[in-house]
mmCIF file of C-alpha atoms (C1' of nucleotides) in Angstrom:
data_model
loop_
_atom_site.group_PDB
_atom_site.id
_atom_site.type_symbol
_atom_site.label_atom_id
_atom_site.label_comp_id
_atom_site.label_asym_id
_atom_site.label_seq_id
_atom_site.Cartn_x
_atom_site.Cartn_y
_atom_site.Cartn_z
ATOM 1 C CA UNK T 11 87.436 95.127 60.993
ATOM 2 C CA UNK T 12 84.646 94.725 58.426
ATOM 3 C CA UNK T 13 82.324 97.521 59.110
ATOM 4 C CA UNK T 14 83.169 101.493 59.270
ATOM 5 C CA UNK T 15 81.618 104.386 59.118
ATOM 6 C CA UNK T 16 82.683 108.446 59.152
ATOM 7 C CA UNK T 17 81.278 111.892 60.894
ATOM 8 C CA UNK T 18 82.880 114.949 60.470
ATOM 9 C CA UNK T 19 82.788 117.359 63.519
ATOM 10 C CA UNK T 20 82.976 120.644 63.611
ATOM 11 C CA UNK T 21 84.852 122.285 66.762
ATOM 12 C CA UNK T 22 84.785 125.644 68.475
ATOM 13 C CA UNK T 23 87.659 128.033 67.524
ATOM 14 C CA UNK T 24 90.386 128.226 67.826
ATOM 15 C CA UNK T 25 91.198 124.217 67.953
ATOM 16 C CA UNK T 26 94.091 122.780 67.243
ATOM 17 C CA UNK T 27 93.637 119.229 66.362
ATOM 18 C CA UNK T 28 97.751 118.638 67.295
ATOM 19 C CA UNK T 29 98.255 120.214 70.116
ATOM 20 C CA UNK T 30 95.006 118.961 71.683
ATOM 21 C CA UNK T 31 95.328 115.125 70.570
ATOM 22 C CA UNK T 32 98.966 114.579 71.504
ATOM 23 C CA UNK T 33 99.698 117.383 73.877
ATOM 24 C CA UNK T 34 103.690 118.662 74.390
ATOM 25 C CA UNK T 35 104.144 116.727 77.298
ATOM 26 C CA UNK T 36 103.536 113.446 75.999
ATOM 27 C CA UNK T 37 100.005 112.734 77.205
ATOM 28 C CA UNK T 38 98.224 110.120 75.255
ATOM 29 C CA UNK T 39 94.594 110.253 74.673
ATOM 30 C CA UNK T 40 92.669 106.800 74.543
ATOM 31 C CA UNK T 41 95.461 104.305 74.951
ATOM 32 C CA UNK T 42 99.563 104.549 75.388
ATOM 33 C CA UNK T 43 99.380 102.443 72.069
ATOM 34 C CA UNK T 44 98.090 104.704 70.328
ATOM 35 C CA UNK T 45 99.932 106.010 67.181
ATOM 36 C CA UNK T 46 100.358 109.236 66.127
ATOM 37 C CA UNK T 47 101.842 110.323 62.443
ATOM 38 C CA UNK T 48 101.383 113.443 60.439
ATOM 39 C CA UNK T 49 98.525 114.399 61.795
ATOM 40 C CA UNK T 50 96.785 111.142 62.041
ATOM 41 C CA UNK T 51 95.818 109.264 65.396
ATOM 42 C CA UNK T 52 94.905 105.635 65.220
ATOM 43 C CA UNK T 53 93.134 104.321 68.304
ATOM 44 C CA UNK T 54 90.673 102.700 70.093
ATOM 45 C CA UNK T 55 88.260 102.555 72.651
ATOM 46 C CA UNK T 56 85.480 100.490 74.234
ATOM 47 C CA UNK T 57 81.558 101.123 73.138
ATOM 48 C CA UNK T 58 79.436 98.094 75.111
ATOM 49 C CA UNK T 59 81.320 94.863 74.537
ATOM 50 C CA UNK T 60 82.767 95.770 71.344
ATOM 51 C CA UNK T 61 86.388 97.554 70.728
ATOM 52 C CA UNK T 62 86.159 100.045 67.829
ATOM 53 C CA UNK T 63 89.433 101.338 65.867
ATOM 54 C CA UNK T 64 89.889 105.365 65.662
ATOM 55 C CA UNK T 65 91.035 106.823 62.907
ATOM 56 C CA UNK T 66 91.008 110.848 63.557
ATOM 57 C CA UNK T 67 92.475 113.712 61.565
ATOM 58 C CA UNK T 68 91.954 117.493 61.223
ATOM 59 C CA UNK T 69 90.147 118.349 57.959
ATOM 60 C CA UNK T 70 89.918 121.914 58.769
ATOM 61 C CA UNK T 71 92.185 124.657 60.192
ATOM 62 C CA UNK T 72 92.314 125.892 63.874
ATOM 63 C CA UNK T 73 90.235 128.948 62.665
ATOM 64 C CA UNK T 74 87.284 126.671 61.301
ATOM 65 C CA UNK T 75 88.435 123.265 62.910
ATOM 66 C CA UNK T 76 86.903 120.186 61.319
ATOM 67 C CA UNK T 77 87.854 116.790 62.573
ATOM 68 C CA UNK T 78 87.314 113.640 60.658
ATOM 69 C CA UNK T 79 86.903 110.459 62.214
ATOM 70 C CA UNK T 80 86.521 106.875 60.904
ATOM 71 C CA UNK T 81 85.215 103.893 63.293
ATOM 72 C CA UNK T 82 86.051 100.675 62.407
ATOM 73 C CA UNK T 83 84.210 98.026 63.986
ATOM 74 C CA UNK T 84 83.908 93.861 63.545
ATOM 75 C CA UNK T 85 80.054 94.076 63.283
ATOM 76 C CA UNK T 86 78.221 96.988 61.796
ATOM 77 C CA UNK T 87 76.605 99.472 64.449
ATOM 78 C CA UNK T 88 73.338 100.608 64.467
ATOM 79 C CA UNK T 89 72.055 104.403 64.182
ATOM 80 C CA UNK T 90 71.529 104.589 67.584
ATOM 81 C CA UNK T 91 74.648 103.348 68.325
ATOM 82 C CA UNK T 92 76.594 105.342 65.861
ATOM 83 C CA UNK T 93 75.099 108.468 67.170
ATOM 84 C CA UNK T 94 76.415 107.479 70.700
ATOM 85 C CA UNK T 95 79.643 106.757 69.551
ATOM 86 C CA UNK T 96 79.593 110.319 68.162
ATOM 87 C CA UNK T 97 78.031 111.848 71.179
ATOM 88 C CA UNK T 98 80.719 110.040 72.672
ATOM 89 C CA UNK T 99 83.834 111.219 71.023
ATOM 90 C CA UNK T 100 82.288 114.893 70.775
ATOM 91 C CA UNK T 101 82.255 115.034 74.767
ATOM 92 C CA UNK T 102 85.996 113.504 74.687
ATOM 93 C CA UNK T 103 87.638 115.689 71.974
ATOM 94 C CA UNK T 104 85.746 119.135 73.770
ATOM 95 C CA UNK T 105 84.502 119.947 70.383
ATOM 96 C CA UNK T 106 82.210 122.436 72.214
ATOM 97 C CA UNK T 107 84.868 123.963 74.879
ATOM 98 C CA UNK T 108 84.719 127.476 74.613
ATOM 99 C CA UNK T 109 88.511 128.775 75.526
ATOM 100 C CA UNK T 110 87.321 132.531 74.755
ATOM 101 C CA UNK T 111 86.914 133.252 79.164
ATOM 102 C CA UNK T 112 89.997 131.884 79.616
ATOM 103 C CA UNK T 113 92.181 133.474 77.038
ATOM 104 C CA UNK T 114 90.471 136.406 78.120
ATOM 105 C CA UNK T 115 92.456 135.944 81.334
ATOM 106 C CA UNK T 116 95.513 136.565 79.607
ATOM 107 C CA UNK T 117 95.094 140.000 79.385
ATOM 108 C CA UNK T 118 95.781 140.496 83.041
ATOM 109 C CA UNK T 119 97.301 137.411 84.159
ATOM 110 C CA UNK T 120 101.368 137.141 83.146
ATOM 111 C CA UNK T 121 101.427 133.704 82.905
ATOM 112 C CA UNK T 122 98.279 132.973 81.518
ATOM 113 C CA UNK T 123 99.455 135.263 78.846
ATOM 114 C CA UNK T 124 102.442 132.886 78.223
ATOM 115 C CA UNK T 125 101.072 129.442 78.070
ATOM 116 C CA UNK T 126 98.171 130.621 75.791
ATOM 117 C CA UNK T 127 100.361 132.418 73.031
ATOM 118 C CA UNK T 128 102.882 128.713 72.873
ATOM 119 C CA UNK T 129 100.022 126.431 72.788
ATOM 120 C CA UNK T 130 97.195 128.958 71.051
ATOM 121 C CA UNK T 131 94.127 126.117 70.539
ATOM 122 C CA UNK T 132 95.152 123.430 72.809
ATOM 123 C CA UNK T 133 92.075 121.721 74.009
ATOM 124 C CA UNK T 134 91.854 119.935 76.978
ATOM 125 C CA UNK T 135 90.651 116.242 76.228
ATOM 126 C CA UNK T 136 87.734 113.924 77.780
ATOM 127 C CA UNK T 137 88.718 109.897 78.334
ATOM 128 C CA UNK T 138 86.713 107.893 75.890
ATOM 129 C CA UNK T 139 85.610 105.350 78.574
ATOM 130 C CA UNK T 140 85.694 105.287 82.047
ATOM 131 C CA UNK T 141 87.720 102.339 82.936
ATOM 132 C CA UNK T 142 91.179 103.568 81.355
ATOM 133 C CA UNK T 143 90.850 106.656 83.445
ATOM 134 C CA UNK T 144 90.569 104.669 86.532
ATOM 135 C CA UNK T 145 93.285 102.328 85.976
ATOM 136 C CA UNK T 146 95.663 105.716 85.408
ATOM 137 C CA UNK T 147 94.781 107.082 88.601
ATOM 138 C CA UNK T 148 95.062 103.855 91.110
ATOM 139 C CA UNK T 149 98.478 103.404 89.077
ATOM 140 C CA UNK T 150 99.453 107.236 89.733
ATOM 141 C CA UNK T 151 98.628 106.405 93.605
ATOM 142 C CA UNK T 152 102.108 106.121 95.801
ATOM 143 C CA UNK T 153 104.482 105.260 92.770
ATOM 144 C CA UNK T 154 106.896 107.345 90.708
ATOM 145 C CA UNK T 155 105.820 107.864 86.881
ATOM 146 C CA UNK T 156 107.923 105.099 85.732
ATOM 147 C CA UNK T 157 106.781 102.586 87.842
ATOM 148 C CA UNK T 158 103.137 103.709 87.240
ATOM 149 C CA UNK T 159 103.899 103.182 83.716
ATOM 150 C CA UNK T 160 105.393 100.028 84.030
ATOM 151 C CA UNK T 161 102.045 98.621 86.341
ATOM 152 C CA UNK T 162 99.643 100.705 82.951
ATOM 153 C CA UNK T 163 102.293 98.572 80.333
ATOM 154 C CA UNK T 164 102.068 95.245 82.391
ATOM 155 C CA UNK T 165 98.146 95.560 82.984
ATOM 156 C CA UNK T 166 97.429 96.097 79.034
ATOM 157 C CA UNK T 167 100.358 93.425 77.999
ATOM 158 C CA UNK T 168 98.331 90.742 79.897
ATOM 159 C CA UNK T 169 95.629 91.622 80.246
ATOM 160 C CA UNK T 170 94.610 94.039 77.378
ATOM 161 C CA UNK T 171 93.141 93.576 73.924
ATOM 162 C CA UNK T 172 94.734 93.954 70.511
ATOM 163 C CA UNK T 173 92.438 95.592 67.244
ATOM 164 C CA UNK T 174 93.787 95.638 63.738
ATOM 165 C CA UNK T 175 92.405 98.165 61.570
ATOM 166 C CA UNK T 176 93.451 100.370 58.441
ATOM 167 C CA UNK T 177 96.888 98.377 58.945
ATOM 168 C CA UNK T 178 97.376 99.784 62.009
ATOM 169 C CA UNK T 179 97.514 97.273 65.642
ATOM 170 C CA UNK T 180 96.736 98.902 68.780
ATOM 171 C CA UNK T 181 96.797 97.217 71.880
ATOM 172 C CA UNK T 182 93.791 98.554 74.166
ATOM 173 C CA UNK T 183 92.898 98.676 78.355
ATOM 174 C CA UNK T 184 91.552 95.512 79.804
ATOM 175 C CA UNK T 185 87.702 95.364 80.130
ATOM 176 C CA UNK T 186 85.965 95.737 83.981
ATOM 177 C CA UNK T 187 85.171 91.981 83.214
ATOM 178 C CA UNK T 188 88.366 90.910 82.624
ATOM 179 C CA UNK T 189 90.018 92.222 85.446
ATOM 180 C CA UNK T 190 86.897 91.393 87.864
ATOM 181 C CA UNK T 191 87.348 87.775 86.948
ATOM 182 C CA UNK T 192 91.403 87.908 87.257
ATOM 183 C CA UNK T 193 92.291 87.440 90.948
ATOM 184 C CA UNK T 194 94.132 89.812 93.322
ATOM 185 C CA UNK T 195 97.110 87.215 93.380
ATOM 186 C CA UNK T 196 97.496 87.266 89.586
ATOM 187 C CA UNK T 197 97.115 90.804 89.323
ATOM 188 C CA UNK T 198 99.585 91.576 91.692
ATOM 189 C CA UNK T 199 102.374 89.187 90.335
ATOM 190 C CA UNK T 200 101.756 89.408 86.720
ATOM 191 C CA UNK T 201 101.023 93.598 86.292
ATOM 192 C CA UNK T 202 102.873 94.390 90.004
ATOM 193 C CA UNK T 203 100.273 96.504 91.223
ATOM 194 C CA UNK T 204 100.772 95.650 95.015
ATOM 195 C CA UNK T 205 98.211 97.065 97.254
ATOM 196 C CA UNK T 206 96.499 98.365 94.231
ATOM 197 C CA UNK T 207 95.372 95.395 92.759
ATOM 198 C CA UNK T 208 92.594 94.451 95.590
ATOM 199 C CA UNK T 209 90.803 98.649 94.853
ATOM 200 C CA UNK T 210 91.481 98.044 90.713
ATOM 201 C CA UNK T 211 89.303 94.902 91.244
ATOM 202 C CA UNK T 212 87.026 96.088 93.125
ATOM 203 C CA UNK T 213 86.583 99.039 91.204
ATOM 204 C CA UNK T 214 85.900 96.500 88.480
ATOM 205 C CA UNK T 215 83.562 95.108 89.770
ATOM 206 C CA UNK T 216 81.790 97.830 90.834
ATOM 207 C CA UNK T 217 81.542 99.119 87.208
ATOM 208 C CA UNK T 218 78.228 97.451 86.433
ATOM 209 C CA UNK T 219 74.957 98.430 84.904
ATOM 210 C CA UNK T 220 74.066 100.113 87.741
ATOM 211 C CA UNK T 221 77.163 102.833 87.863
ATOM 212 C CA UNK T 222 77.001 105.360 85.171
ATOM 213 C CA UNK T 223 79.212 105.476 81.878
ATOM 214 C CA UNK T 224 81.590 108.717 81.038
ATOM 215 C CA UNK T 225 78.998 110.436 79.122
ATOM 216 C CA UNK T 226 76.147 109.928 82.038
ATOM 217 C CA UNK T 227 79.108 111.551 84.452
ATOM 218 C CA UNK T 228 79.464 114.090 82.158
ATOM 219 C CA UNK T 229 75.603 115.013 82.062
ATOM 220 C CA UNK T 230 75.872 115.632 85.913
ATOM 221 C CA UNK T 231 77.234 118.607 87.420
ATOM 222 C CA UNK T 232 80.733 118.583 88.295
ATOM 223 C CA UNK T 233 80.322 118.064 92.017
ATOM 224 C CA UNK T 234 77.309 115.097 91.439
ATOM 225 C CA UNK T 235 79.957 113.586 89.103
ATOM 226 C CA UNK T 236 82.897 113.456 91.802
ATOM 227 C CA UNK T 237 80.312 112.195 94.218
ATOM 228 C CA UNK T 238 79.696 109.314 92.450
ATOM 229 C CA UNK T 239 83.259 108.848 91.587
ATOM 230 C CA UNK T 240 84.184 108.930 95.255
ATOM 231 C CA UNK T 241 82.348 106.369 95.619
ATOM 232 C CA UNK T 242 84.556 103.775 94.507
ATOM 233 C CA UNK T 243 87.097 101.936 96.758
ATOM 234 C CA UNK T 244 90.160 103.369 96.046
ATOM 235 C CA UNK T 245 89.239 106.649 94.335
ATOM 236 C CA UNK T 246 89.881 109.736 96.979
ATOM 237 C CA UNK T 247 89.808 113.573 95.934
ATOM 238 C CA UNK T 248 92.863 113.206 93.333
ATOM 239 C CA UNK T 249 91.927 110.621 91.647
ATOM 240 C CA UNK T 250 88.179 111.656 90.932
ATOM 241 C CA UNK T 251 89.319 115.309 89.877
ATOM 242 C CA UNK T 252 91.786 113.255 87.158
ATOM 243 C CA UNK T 253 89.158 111.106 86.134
ATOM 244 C CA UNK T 254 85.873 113.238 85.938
ATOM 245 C CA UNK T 255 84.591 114.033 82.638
ATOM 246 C CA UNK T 256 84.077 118.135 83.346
ATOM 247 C CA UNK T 257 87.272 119.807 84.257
ATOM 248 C CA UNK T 258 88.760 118.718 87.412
ATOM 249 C CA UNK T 259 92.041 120.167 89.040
ATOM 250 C CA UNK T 260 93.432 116.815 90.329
ATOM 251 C CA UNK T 261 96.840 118.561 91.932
ATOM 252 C CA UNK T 262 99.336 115.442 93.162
ATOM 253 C CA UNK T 263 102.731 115.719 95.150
ATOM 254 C CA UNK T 264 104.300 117.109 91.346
ATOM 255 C CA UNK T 265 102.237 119.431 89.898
ATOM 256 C CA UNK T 266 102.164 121.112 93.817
ATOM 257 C CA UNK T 267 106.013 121.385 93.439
ATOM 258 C CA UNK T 268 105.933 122.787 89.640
ATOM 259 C CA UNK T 269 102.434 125.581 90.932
ATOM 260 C CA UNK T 270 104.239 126.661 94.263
ATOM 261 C CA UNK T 271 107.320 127.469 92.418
ATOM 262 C CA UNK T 272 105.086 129.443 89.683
ATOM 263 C CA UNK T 273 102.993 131.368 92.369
ATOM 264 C CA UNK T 274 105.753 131.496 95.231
ATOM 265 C CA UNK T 275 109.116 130.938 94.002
ATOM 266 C CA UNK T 276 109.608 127.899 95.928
ATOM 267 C CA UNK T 277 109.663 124.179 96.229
ATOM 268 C CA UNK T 278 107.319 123.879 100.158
ATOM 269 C CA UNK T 279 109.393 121.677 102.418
ATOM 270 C CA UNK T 280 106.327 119.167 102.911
ATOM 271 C CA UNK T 281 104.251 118.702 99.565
ATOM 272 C CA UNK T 282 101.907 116.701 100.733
ATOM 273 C CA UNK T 283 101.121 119.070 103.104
ATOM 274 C CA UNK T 284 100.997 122.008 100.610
ATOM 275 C CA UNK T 285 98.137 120.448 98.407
ATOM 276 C CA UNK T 286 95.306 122.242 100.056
ATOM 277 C CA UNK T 287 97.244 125.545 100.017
ATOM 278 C CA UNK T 288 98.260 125.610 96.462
ATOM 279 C CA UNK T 289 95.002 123.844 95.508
ATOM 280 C CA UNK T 290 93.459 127.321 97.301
ATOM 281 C CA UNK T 291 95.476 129.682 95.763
ATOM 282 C CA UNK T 292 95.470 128.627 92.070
ATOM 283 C CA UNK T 293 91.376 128.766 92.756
ATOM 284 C CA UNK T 294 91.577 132.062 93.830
ATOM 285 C CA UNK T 295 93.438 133.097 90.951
ATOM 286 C CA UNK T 296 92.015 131.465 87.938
ATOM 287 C CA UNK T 297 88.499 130.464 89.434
ATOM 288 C CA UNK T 298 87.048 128.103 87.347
ATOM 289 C CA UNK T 299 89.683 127.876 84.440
ATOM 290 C CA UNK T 300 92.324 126.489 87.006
ATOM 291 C CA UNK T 301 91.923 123.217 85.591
ATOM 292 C CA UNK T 302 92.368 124.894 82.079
ATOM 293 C CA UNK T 303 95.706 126.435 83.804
ATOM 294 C CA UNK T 304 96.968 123.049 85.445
ATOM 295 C CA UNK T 305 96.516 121.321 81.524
ATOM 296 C CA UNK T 306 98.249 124.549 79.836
ATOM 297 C CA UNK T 307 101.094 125.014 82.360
ATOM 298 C CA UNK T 308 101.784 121.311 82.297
ATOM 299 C CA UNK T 309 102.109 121.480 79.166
ATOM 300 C CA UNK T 310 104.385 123.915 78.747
ATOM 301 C CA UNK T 311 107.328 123.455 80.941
ATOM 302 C CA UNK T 312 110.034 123.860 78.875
ATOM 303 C CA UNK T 313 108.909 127.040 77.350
ATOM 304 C CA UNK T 314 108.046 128.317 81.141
ATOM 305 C CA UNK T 315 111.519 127.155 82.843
ATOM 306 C CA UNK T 316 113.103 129.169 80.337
ATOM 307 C CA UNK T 317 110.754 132.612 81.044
ATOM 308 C CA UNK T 318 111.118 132.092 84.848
ATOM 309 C CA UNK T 319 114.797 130.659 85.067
ATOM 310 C CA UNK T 320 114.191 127.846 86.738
ATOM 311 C CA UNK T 321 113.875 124.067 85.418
ATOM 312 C CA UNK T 322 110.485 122.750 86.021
ATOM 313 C CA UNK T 323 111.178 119.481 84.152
ATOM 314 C CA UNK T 324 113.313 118.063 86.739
ATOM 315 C CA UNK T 325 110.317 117.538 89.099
ATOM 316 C "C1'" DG Y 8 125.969 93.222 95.857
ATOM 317 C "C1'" DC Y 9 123.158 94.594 99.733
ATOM 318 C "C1'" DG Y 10 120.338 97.444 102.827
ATOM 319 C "C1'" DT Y 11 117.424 101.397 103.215
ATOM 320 C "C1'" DC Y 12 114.200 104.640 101.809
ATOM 321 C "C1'" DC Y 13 110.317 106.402 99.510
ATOM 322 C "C1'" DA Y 14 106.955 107.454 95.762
ATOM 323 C "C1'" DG Y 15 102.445 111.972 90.768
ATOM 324 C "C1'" DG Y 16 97.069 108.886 97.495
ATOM 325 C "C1'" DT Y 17 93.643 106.562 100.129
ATOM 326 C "C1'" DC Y 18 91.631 104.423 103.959
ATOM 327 C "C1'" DT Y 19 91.133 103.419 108.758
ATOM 328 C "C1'" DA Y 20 91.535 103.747 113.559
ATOM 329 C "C1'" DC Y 21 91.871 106.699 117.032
ATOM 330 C "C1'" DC Y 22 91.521 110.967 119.372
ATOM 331 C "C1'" DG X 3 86.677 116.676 111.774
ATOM 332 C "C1'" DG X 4 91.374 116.165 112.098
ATOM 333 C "C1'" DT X 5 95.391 113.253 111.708
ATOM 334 C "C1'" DA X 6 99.061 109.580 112.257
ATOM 335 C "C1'" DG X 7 100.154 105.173 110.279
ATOM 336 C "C1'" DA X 8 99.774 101.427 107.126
ATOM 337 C "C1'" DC X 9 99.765 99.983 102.534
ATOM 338 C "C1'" DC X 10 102.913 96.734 97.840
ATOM 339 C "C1'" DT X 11 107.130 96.861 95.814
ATOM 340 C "C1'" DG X 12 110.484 98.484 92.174
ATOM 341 C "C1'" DG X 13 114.055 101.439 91.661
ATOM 342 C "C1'" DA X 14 117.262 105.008 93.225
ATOM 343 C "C1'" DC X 15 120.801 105.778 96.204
ATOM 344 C "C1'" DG X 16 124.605 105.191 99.478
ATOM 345 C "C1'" DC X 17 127.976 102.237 101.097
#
DNA sequence: GCGTCCAGGTCTACC
DNA sequence: GGTAGACCTGGACGC
């Protein structure tokens, strides 16, 4: 990695560069390579055909956030490019997300009131590119977390690309190409995805220069942004509420468990069935910062089991 | 060791 | 427009 070159952004306050870019509950930003040490994050993502290294740290403090980041690349980008790549990681790291409204909520809501004071200046976080967010939801479909993870680890093991940069290797997501021109047979035996494999293809394949890029999702309104996302063979409500660039509410079979217990005390006997209900209630109560409360709450489990008495983590 | 069950959804056929 | 049933298969669980 020959070339780099360096922006410093400035964020909306409070942000804390931590919290938001390797969040309590383990959630990785760009890649599950990534690594993370004293504040640094090295990672990658994919601009066009050509995978850039990430170097990010917080040069400010959460009061007057500034984040630094370096992007290595094999062939020097031009200024058009760079200033997409900026656009780019600006729309992924919320550098503009107000959180004002929704701490606001706080003041009347109990457990808004909790999450906000243990993770003051958490951000929520964009994907980079659109592909990796796709690949995490057809894995999340029908499988426990670990074997989701193990179809993510197997997918990026064979199929995936290394980058070396500031002595740092990260391994990054296969490219659409690459996993259009692997075949449903080798993708099911060699990264186990089972059904999966024929929709992650196809899904692939569909990624062309005809279907829009994560930042021309993000300059759509939420509900043109789903559309499109729904769209794709494989992608249902869940999935395109995970993946979408605004801020979706993509409630699964878990998080329904971990909310009914918050609003109602309970675990519901079917919930599958209890999706739509929850999904209805949490709207009702938070309105559009629900998917602010779903990221927040999730992320603070521990903290909340011990407030309400009752272990959330086992889920 | 072996059999059974089911998972952090989605799609389709059928009513 | 609403809803069973199928979908791959690894891993947990009971015996």
């Amino acid at each position: 990695m020959a070339e780099t070159f360096t922006v410093e952004l400035n964020a909306t306050a409070p942000y804390n560069f931590d919290l938001t870019i390797h969040k309590p509950a383990g959630w990785y930003w760009a890649t599950p390579t990534e690594v993370y040490e004293e504040g640094i994050l090295w990672c990658a993502t994919r601009f066009g055909d050509q995978l850039l290294g990430l170097k990010l740290n917080a040069t400010g403090t959460i009061e007057k956030p500034k984040i630094k980041c370096q992007i290595y690349s094999k062939n020097k980008l031009a200024s058009s490019c760079r200033k997409e790549v900026t656009t780019a990681l600006k729309r992924a790291l919320k550098t503009d997300e107000d959180l004002s409204e929704f701490y606001d909520l706080g003041q009347s809501d109990d457990l808004i009131r909790h999450v906000v004071k243990d993770l003051y200046g958490m951000h929520t976080v964009g994907w980079p590119e659109l592909f990796p967010a796709l690949i995490l939801a057809i894995t999340l479909q029908m499988a426990p977390l670990k074997r989701s993870n193990q179809m993510m680890n197997l997918l990026i093991a064979n199929f995936g690309e290394d980058i070396i940069f500031d002595n740092k290797k990260v391994r990054y997501w296969p490219s659409p190409q690459k996993i259009a021109n692997t075949s449903v047979e080798e993708l099911m035996e060699k990264a186990k995805l089972g059904y999966r494999a024929k929709n992650l293809k196809t899904i692939a394949a569909t990624l062309n220069d005809e279907f829009p890029v994560m930042d021309e999702l993000s300059r759509m309104s939420p509900d043109q942004a789903k559309k499109k996302l729904l769209l794709l063979r494989g992608i249902g409500e869940y999935s395109a509420e995970l993946v979408m660039p605004q801020m979706g509410f993509p409630l699964d079979v878990w998080s329904t468990k971990i909310f009914s217990v918050l609003l109602y005390g309970k675990v519901p006997e079917n919930p599958r069935d209890a999706i739509a209900a929850i999904k209805n209630a949490s709207e009702k109560r938070w309105g559009r910062w629900s998917g602010y409360a779903f990221v927040y709450i999730l992320n603070d489990l521990t903290n909340l089991s011990k407030k309400i008495g009752v272990d959330l983590t086992k889920f």
